[in-house]
CSV table of C-alpha atoms in Angstrom, one decimal:
chain,number,residue,atom,x,y,z
A,12,MET,CA,-7.3,6.1,-21.6
A,13,ARG,CA,-6.7,8.5,-18.7
A,14,VAL,CA,-3.3,8.0,-17.2
A,15,LEU,CA,-1.7,9.5,-14.2
A,16,VAL,CA,2.1,9.2,-13.9
A,17,PHE,CA,3.2,9.8,-10.3
A,18,GLY,CA,6.9,10.8,-10.4
A,19,ALA,CA,8.8,12.7,-13.0
A,20,GLY,CA,12.2,10.9,-13.0
A,21,GLY,CA,13.6,9.2,-16.1
A,22,VAL,CA,11.2,6.3,-16.1
A,23,GLY,CA,8.2,8.4,-15.3
A,24,LEU,CA,9.0,10.8,-18.1
A,25,TYR,CA,9.6,7.9,-20.5
A,26,PHE,CA,6.2,6.4,-19.9
A,27,SER,CA,4.6,9.9,-20.0
A,28,ALA,CA,6.1,10.6,-23.4
A,29,VAL,CA,5.3,7.2,-25.1
A,30,LEU,CA,1.7,7.0,-23.7
A,31,ALA,CA,0.9,10.6,-24.7
A,32,HIS,CA,2.4,10.1,-28.1
A,33,ALA,CA,0.1,7.1,-28.6
A,34,GLY,CA,-2.9,9.3,-27.9
A,35,HIS,CA,-3.7,8.7,-24.3
A,36,HIS,CA,-4.5,11.6,-21.9
A,37,VAL,CA,-1.5,11.8,-19.5
A,38,THR,CA,-1.2,13.9,-16.4
A,39,VAL,CA,2.2,13.9,-14.5
A,40,VAL,CA,2.6,14.7,-10.9
A,41,GLY,CA,6.1,16.3,-10.5
A,42,ARG,CA,8.0,19.0,-8.8
A,43,SER,CA,7.8,22.7,-9.5
A,44,ALA,CA,10.8,22.7,-11.9
A,45,THR,CA,9.0,20.1,-14.0
A,46,ALA,CA,5.8,22.0,-14.1
A,47,THR,CA,7.6,25.2,-15.0
A,48,ALA,CA,9.5,23.6,-17.8
A,49,ALA,CA,6.3,21.9,-19.1
A,50,GLU,CA,4.7,25.3,-19.5
A,51,ARG,CA,7.5,26.3,-21.9
A,52,TYR,CA,8.5,23.2,-23.8
A,53,GLU,CA,7.2,19.9,-25.1
A,54,LEU,CA,8.4,16.8,-23.3
A,55,GLN,CA,11.6,15.6,-25.0
A,56,LEU,CA,12.4,11.9,-25.1
A,57,THR,CA,15.6,10.9,-26.8
A,58,THR,CA,15.8,7.3,-28.0
A,59,THR,CA,18.0,5.4,-30.4
A,60,SER,CA,15.6,6.4,-33.2
A,61,GLY,CA,15.9,10.1,-32.5
A,62,VAL,CA,14.1,12.8,-30.4
A,63,LEU,CA,10.4,12.5,-29.7
A,64,ALA,CA,8.8,15.8,-28.8
A,65,VAL,CA,5.4,15.4,-27.1
A,66,GLY,CA,3.0,18.2,-26.2
A,67,GLY,CA,-0.4,18.3,-24.5
A,68,ILE,CA,0.7,16.7,-21.2
A,69,GLN,CA,-0.6,18.2,-18.0
A,70,VAL,CA,1.9,18.6,-15.1
A,71,VAL,CA,0.7,19.3,-11.6
A,72,THR,CA,2.6,19.6,-8.3
A,73,ASP,CA,-0.4,18.7,-6.1
A,74,ILE,CA,-2.8,15.8,-6.7
A,75,ALA,CA,-5.6,18.2,-5.6
A,76,GLU,CA,-5.2,19.6,-9.1
A,77,VAL,CA,-6.0,16.3,-10.8
A,78,GLN,CA,-9.5,15.9,-12.2
A,79,THR,CA,-11.2,12.7,-11.0
A,80,ASP,CA,-14.2,13.0,-13.3
A,81,PRO,CA,-14.0,10.9,-15.4
A,82,THR,CA,-12.1,8.4,-13.3
A,83,ILE,CA,-8.4,7.7,-13.9
A,84,ASP,CA,-8.0,4.4,-15.6
A,85,LEU,CA,-4.3,3.8,-14.9
A,86,ILE,CA,-1.9,5.2,-12.3
A,87,ILE,CA,1.8,4.5,-12.9
A,88,VAL,CA,3.8,4.8,-9.8
A,89,ALA,CA,7.3,5.9,-10.9
A,90,VAL,CA,8.9,7.1,-7.6
A,91,LYS,CA,11.7,5.4,-5.9
A,92,ALA,CA,11.0,2.2,-3.8
A,93,TRP,CA,11.5,4.0,-0.5
A,94,GLN,CA,8.8,6.6,-1.5
A,95,VAL,CA,6.1,4.1,-2.3
A,96,GLY,CA,4.5,4.0,1.1
A,97,ALA,CA,3.9,7.7,1.2
A,98,ALA,CA,2.8,7.7,-2.5
A,99,ALA,CA,0.1,5.1,-1.7
A,100,THR,CA,-1.5,7.4,0.9
A,101,THR,CA,-1.2,10.4,-1.4
A,102,LEU,CA,-2.8,8.6,-4.3
A,103,ALA,CA,-5.7,7.0,-2.4
A,104,PRO,CA,-8.3,9.8,-3.2
A,105,LEU,CA,-7.7,9.3,-6.9
A,106,VAL,CA,-8.3,5.5,-7.0
A,107,GLY,CA,-11.8,4.8,-8.4
A,108,ALA,CA,-13.7,1.6,-8.6
A,109,HIS,CA,-11.9,0.5,-11.8
A,110,THR,CA,-8.6,2.3,-11.5
A,111,VAL,CA,-5.5,0.1,-12.0
A,112,VAL,CA,-2.2,0.9,-10.2
A,113,LEU,CA,1.0,-0.1,-11.9
A,114,PRO,CA,4.3,0.1,-9.8
A,115,LEU,CA,7.5,0.3,-11.7
A,116,GLN,CA,10.0,-0.1,-8.9
A,117,ASN,CA,12.9,-2.5,-9.0
A,118,GLY,CA,12.3,-4.4,-5.7
A,119,ILE,CA,9.8,-7.1,-4.6
A,120,GLU,CA,7.8,-5.1,-2.1
A,121,ALA,CA,6.2,-2.1,-4.0
A,122,ALA,CA,3.1,-3.9,-5.2
A,123,ASP,CA,2.3,-5.2,-1.7
A,124,ASP,CA,3.0,-1.8,-0.1
A,125,LEU,CA,0.5,-0.2,-2.5
A,126,ALA,CA,-2.1,-3.0,-2.1
A,127,ASN,CA,-2.0,-2.6,1.7
A,128,VAL,CA,-3.3,0.9,1.3
A,129,LEU,CA,-5.2,0.9,-1.9
A,130,GLY,CA,-6.5,-2.6,-2.0
A,131,PRO,CA,-5.2,-5.6,-3.9
A,132,GLN,CA,-8.1,-5.4,-6.3
A,133,HIS,CA,-6.4,-2.4,-7.9
A,134,VAL,CA,-2.7,-3.4,-8.0
A,135,LEU,CA,-0.7,-5.2,-10.6
A,136,GLY,CA,2.7,-6.6,-10.0
A,137,CYS,CA,5.2,-5.4,-12.6
A,138,SER,CA,8.7,-6.2,-13.7
A,139,CYS,CA,9.9,-3.2,-15.8
A,140,VAL,CA,13.1,-3.3,-17.9
A,141,VAL,CA,14.1,0.0,-19.4
A,142,ILE,CA,17.1,2.2,-19.0
A,143,ALA,CA,15.8,5.8,-18.8
A,144,LYS,CA,17.6,8.8,-17.4
A,145,ARG,CA,16.1,12.3,-16.8
A,146,THR,CA,18.5,14.8,-18.4
A,147,GLU,CA,16.4,17.9,-17.7
A,148,PRO,CA,13.3,18.6,-15.6
A,149,TRP,CA,11.2,17.9,-18.8
A,150,ALA,CA,13.5,15.7,-20.8
A,151,ALA,CA,14.7,12.1,-20.7
A,152,THR,CA,16.9,9.7,-22.6
A,153,CYS,CA,16.2,6.0,-23.2
A,154,LEU,CA,19.4,3.9,-23.6
A,155,GLY,CA,18.8,0.8,-25.7
A,156,ALA,CA,15.4,-0.8,-26.4
A,157,HIS,CA,12.0,0.5,-25.5
A,158,ALA,CA,10.5,-0.8,-22.2
A,159,HIS,CA,9.5,-4.4,-21.7
A,160,LEU,CA,7.0,-5.1,-18.9
A,161,GLU,CA,5.9,-8.4,-17.4
A,162,ILE,CA,2.6,-7.7,-15.5
A,163,GLY,CA,0.1,-9.7,-13.5
A,164,PRO,CA,-2.3,-9.5,-10.6
A,165,ILE,CA,-0.8,-10.0,-7.2
A,166,SER,CA,-4.1,-11.3,-5.8
A,167,ASP,CA,-7.1,-13.2,-7.1
A,168,SER,CA,-9.2,-10.2,-6.0
A,169,PHE,CA,-7.8,-8.1,-8.8
A,170,ALA,CA,-10.8,-6.4,-10.5
A,171,GLY,CA,-9.1,-4.2,-13.2
A,172,GLU,CA,-9.2,-4.5,-17.0
A,173,LEU,CA,-5.9,-6.3,-17.5
A,174,THR,CA,-6.4,-6.7,-21.3
A,175,SER,CA,-7.1,-3.0,-21.9
A,176,ILE,CA,-4.1,-1.9,-19.8
A,177,ALA,CA,-1.8,-4.2,-21.8
A,178,ALA,CA,-3.3,-2.9,-25.1
A,179,ALA,CA,-2.7,0.7,-24.1
A,180,LEU,CA,0.9,0.0,-23.2
A,181,ARG,CA,1.5,-1.9,-26.5
A,182,GLU,CA,0.0,1.1,-28.4
A,183,ALA,CA,2.8,3.1,-26.9
A,184,ARG,CA,5.5,0.7,-28.2
A,185,VAL,CA,6.0,-0.9,-24.8
A,186,SER,CA,6.4,-4.6,-25.0
A,187,VAL,CA,4.1,-6.4,-22.5
A,188,THR,CA,4.0,-10.0,-21.4
A,189,LEU,CA,1.3,-11.3,-19.0
A,190,SER,CA,3.0,-13.2,-16.3
A,191,LYS,CA,1.6,-16.5,-15.1
A,192,ASP,CA,3.5,-16.2,-11.8
A,193,ILE,CA,4.1,-12.5,-11.0
A,194,ARG,CA,5.9,-13.3,-7.7
A,195,ALA,CA,8.5,-15.4,-9.6
A,196,THR,CA,8.7,-12.7,-12.2
A,197,LEU,CA,9.4,-10.0,-9.6
A,198,TRP,CA,12.1,-12.1,-8.0
A,199,ARG,CA,13.8,-12.7,-11.3
A,200,LYS,CA,14.0,-8.9,-11.9
A,201,PHE,CA,15.1,-8.5,-8.3
A,202,MET,CA,17.9,-11.0,-8.9
A,203,LEU,CA,19.1,-9.0,-11.9
A,204,ILE,CA,18.9,-5.4,-10.6
A,205,SER,CA,20.2,-6.0,-7.1
A,206,SER,CA,23.2,-8.0,-8.4
A,207,TYR,CA,24.5,-6.1,-11.4
A,208,GLY,CA,23.5,-2.8,-9.8
A,209,GLY,CA,25.2,-3.6,-6.5
A,210,VAL,CA,28.4,-4.9,-8.0
A,211,GLY,CA,28.3,-1.9,-10.4
A,212,VAL,CA,28.3,0.4,-7.4
A,213,LEU,CA,31.2,-1.5,-5.8
A,214,SER,CA,33.3,-1.4,-8.9
A,215,ARG,CA,32.1,2.1,-10.0
A,216,GLN,CA,31.9,0.7,-13.6
A,217,PRO,CA,29.1,0.4,-16.2
A,218,VAL,CA,27.9,-2.9,-17.7
A,219,GLY,CA,30.4,-2.8,-20.6
A,220,VAL,CA,33.2,-3.1,-18.1
A,221,THR,CA,31.7,-5.4,-15.5
A,222,SER,CA,30.5,-7.9,-18.1
A,223,ALA,CA,33.9,-7.9,-19.9
A,224,THR,CA,35.9,-8.5,-16.7
A,225,PRO,CA,35.6,-12.3,-15.9
A,226,GLU,CA,36.2,-11.9,-12.2
A,227,THR,CA,33.6,-9.1,-11.9
A,228,ALA,CA,31.0,-11.0,-14.0
A,229,ALA,CA,31.5,-14.0,-11.8
A,230,LEU,CA,30.8,-11.9,-8.7
A,231,ILE,CA,27.5,-10.8,-10.3
A,232,ARG,CA,26.6,-14.3,-11.0
A,233,GLU,CA,27.3,-15.3,-7.4
A,234,ALA,CA,25.2,-12.4,-6.2
A,235,MET,CA,22.3,-13.6,-8.3
A,236,THR,CA,22.8,-17.1,-6.9
A,237,GLU,CA,22.4,-15.7,-3.4
A,238,VAL,CA,19.0,-14.2,-4.4
A,239,LEU,CA,18.0,-17.5,-6.0
A,240,ALA,CA,18.7,-19.3,-2.7
A,241,VAL,CA,16.7,-16.7,-0.7
A,242,GLY,CA,13.8,-16.8,-3.0
A,243,GLN,CA,13.6,-20.6,-3.1
A,244,ALA,CA,13.7,-20.6,0.7
A,245,HIS,CA,10.6,-18.3,0.6
A,246,GLY,CA,8.8,-20.7,-1.7
A,247,VAL,CA,9.2,-18.7,-4.9
A,248,ALA,CA,9.3,-20.9,-8.0
A,249,LEU,CA,12.9,-20.1,-9.1
A,250,SER,CA,15.7,-22.3,-10.6
A,251,TYR,CA,19.3,-21.9,-11.6
A,252,GLN,CA,18.1,-21.4,-15.1
A,253,ASP,CA,16.8,-18.1,-13.9
A,254,VAL,CA,20.3,-17.1,-13.0
A,255,GLU,CA,21.4,-18.0,-16.6
A,256,SER,CA,18.5,-16.0,-18.1
A,257,MET,CA,19.2,-12.9,-16.0
A,258,MET,CA,22.9,-13.1,-16.8
A,259,ASN,CA,22.0,-13.1,-20.5
A,260,VAL,CA,19.8,-10.0,-20.0
A,261,PHE,CA,22.7,-8.4,-18.1
A,262,ASN,CA,25.2,-9.2,-20.9
A,263,ALA,CA,22.8,-7.8,-23.5
A,264,PHE,CA,22.5,-4.3,-21.9
A,265,ASP,CA,24.0,-1.3,-23.6
A,266,PRO,CA,27.7,-1.1,-22.5
A,267,LEU,CA,27.1,2.3,-20.9
A,268,THR,CA,24.3,1.0,-18.7
A,269,THR,CA,24.4,1.7,-15.0
A,270,SER,CA,21.6,1.0,-12.5
A,271,SER,CA,19.6,3.8,-11.0
A,272,MET,CA,20.9,2.8,-7.6
A,273,HIS,CA,24.5,3.1,-8.9
A,274,ARG,CA,23.8,6.6,-10.4
A,275,ASP,CA,22.0,7.8,-7.3
A,276,LEU,CA,24.7,6.7,-4.9
A,277,LEU,CA,27.5,8.2,-6.9
A,278,ALA,CA,25.6,11.5,-7.2
A,279,GLY,CA,24.9,11.6,-3.4
A,280,ARG,CA,21.2,11.1,-3.8
A,281,PRO,CA,19.0,8.7,-1.8
A,282,SER,CA,18.9,5.3,-3.5
A,283,GLU,CA,17.0,2.0,-3.3
A,284,LEU,CA,19.8,0.3,-1.4
A,285,GLU,CA,17.4,-0.8,1.4
A,286,HIS,CA,15.1,-2.3,-1.2
A,287,GLN,CA,17.7,-4.1,-3.2
A,288,SER,CA,20.7,-5.6,-1.3
A,289,GLY,CA,19.1,-4.5,2.0
A,290,ALA,CA,16.0,-6.6,1.1
A,291,VAL,CA,18.2,-9.6,0.1
A,292,LEU,CA,19.7,-9.4,3.6
A,293,ARG,CA,16.3,-9.1,5.3
A,294,TYR,CA,14.7,-11.9,3.4
A,295,GLY,CA,17.8,-14.1,3.8
A,296,ARG,CA,18.0,-13.6,7.5
A,297,ALA,CA,14.3,-14.5,7.9
A,298,VAL,CA,15.0,-18.0,6.5
A,299,GLY,CA,18.6,-18.5,7.6
A,300,VAL,CA,20.2,-18.1,4.2
A,301,PRO,CA,23.6,-16.4,4.2
A,302,THR,CA,24.1,-13.6,1.6
A,303,PRO,CA,27.7,-12.4,2.0
A,304,ILE,CA,28.0,-10.6,-1.4
A,305,HIS,CA,24.9,-8.6,-0.8
A,306,TRP,CA,26.1,-7.9,2.8
A,307,CYS,CA,29.3,-6.4,1.4
A,308,ILE,CA,27.3,-4.3,-1.1
A,309,TYR,CA,24.9,-3.1,1.6
A,310,ALA,CA,27.5,-2.4,4.3
A,311,SER,CA,29.9,-0.6,2.0
A,312,GLN,CA,27.2,1.7,0.6
A,313,LEU,CA,25.3,2.4,3.8
A,314,PRO,CA,27.3,5.4,5.0
A,315,SER,CA,26.6,7.2,1.7
A,316,GLU,CA,23.0,6.2,1.7
A,317,THR,CA,22.5,7.4,5.3
A,318,ALA,CA,24.1,10.8,4.4
A,319,ALA,CA,22.0,11.2,1.3
A,320,HIS,CA,18.7,10.6,3.2
A,321,LYS,CA,19.5,13.4,5.6
A,322,THR,CA,18.8,15.9,2.7
A,323,THR,CA,16.0,14.0,1.0
A,324,GLU,CA,13.4,15.9,-1.0
A,325,PRO,CA,9.8,14.7,-0.9
A,326,ALA,CA,8.3,12.6,-3.7
A,327,PRO,CA,7.6,12.9,-6.5
């Protein structure tokens, strides 16, 4: 399978490594530092099982360098949520009749943003659970288990080969579940990441601390309950059992886990604040549901977010 990974952060490098190791033809669109490092070294992925070194991956800095004959089978969009709109326009020339586009962002809007430009017949919704950090321009570390994906078409017009995409990912040791209701699946992941990530930023602590502190864990649960209320008001099939399930996922994370938004804000980089707690606020206001915890997260982090975006580098 021909795979294009757009974005060379921790998650993009993780999927590049495991898919290439499984024998798929992988091209990565990254920045110049990534391309330079790839000319010298194999891609290094550190997991709990050791270090996986993978060669033969092409890295380009411009999509004009990407071959379109034969057609790309799978495009993995691994940029930040706030970069997805621009990514869709950039990727449009590479999308063939049977190309499938798989967004890995944390929020609930990326698949629709891509579909609006590329067409819903190409786009899968995806909930991705993996903790991957880029440690060098051409190296990443996966904390905890390999990735688990829940995927499904966002529209009845989807025309891609869902079974072959799932098979290719499974060959790469990625756990894949086919979702019967991808909207609800996305909202459950949204409930998890926006809540534990947001409270993690407020407390400046990893999961091992926030989960072991009863008051902080209770705050995360209440933040999830806010997302539940907002989603239900928008007609998403969620229940309080989803809060319990996502709390169980949160409690099972590696104790050193922090969200990407947490890490980005602390490092002074642009984050997905607008697409996490910011999105909870927007969707809540649209249906008159109050979200005071997510308002606190958003308002407290907005000055740092605004300052970081003033020096934003372009994707990927």
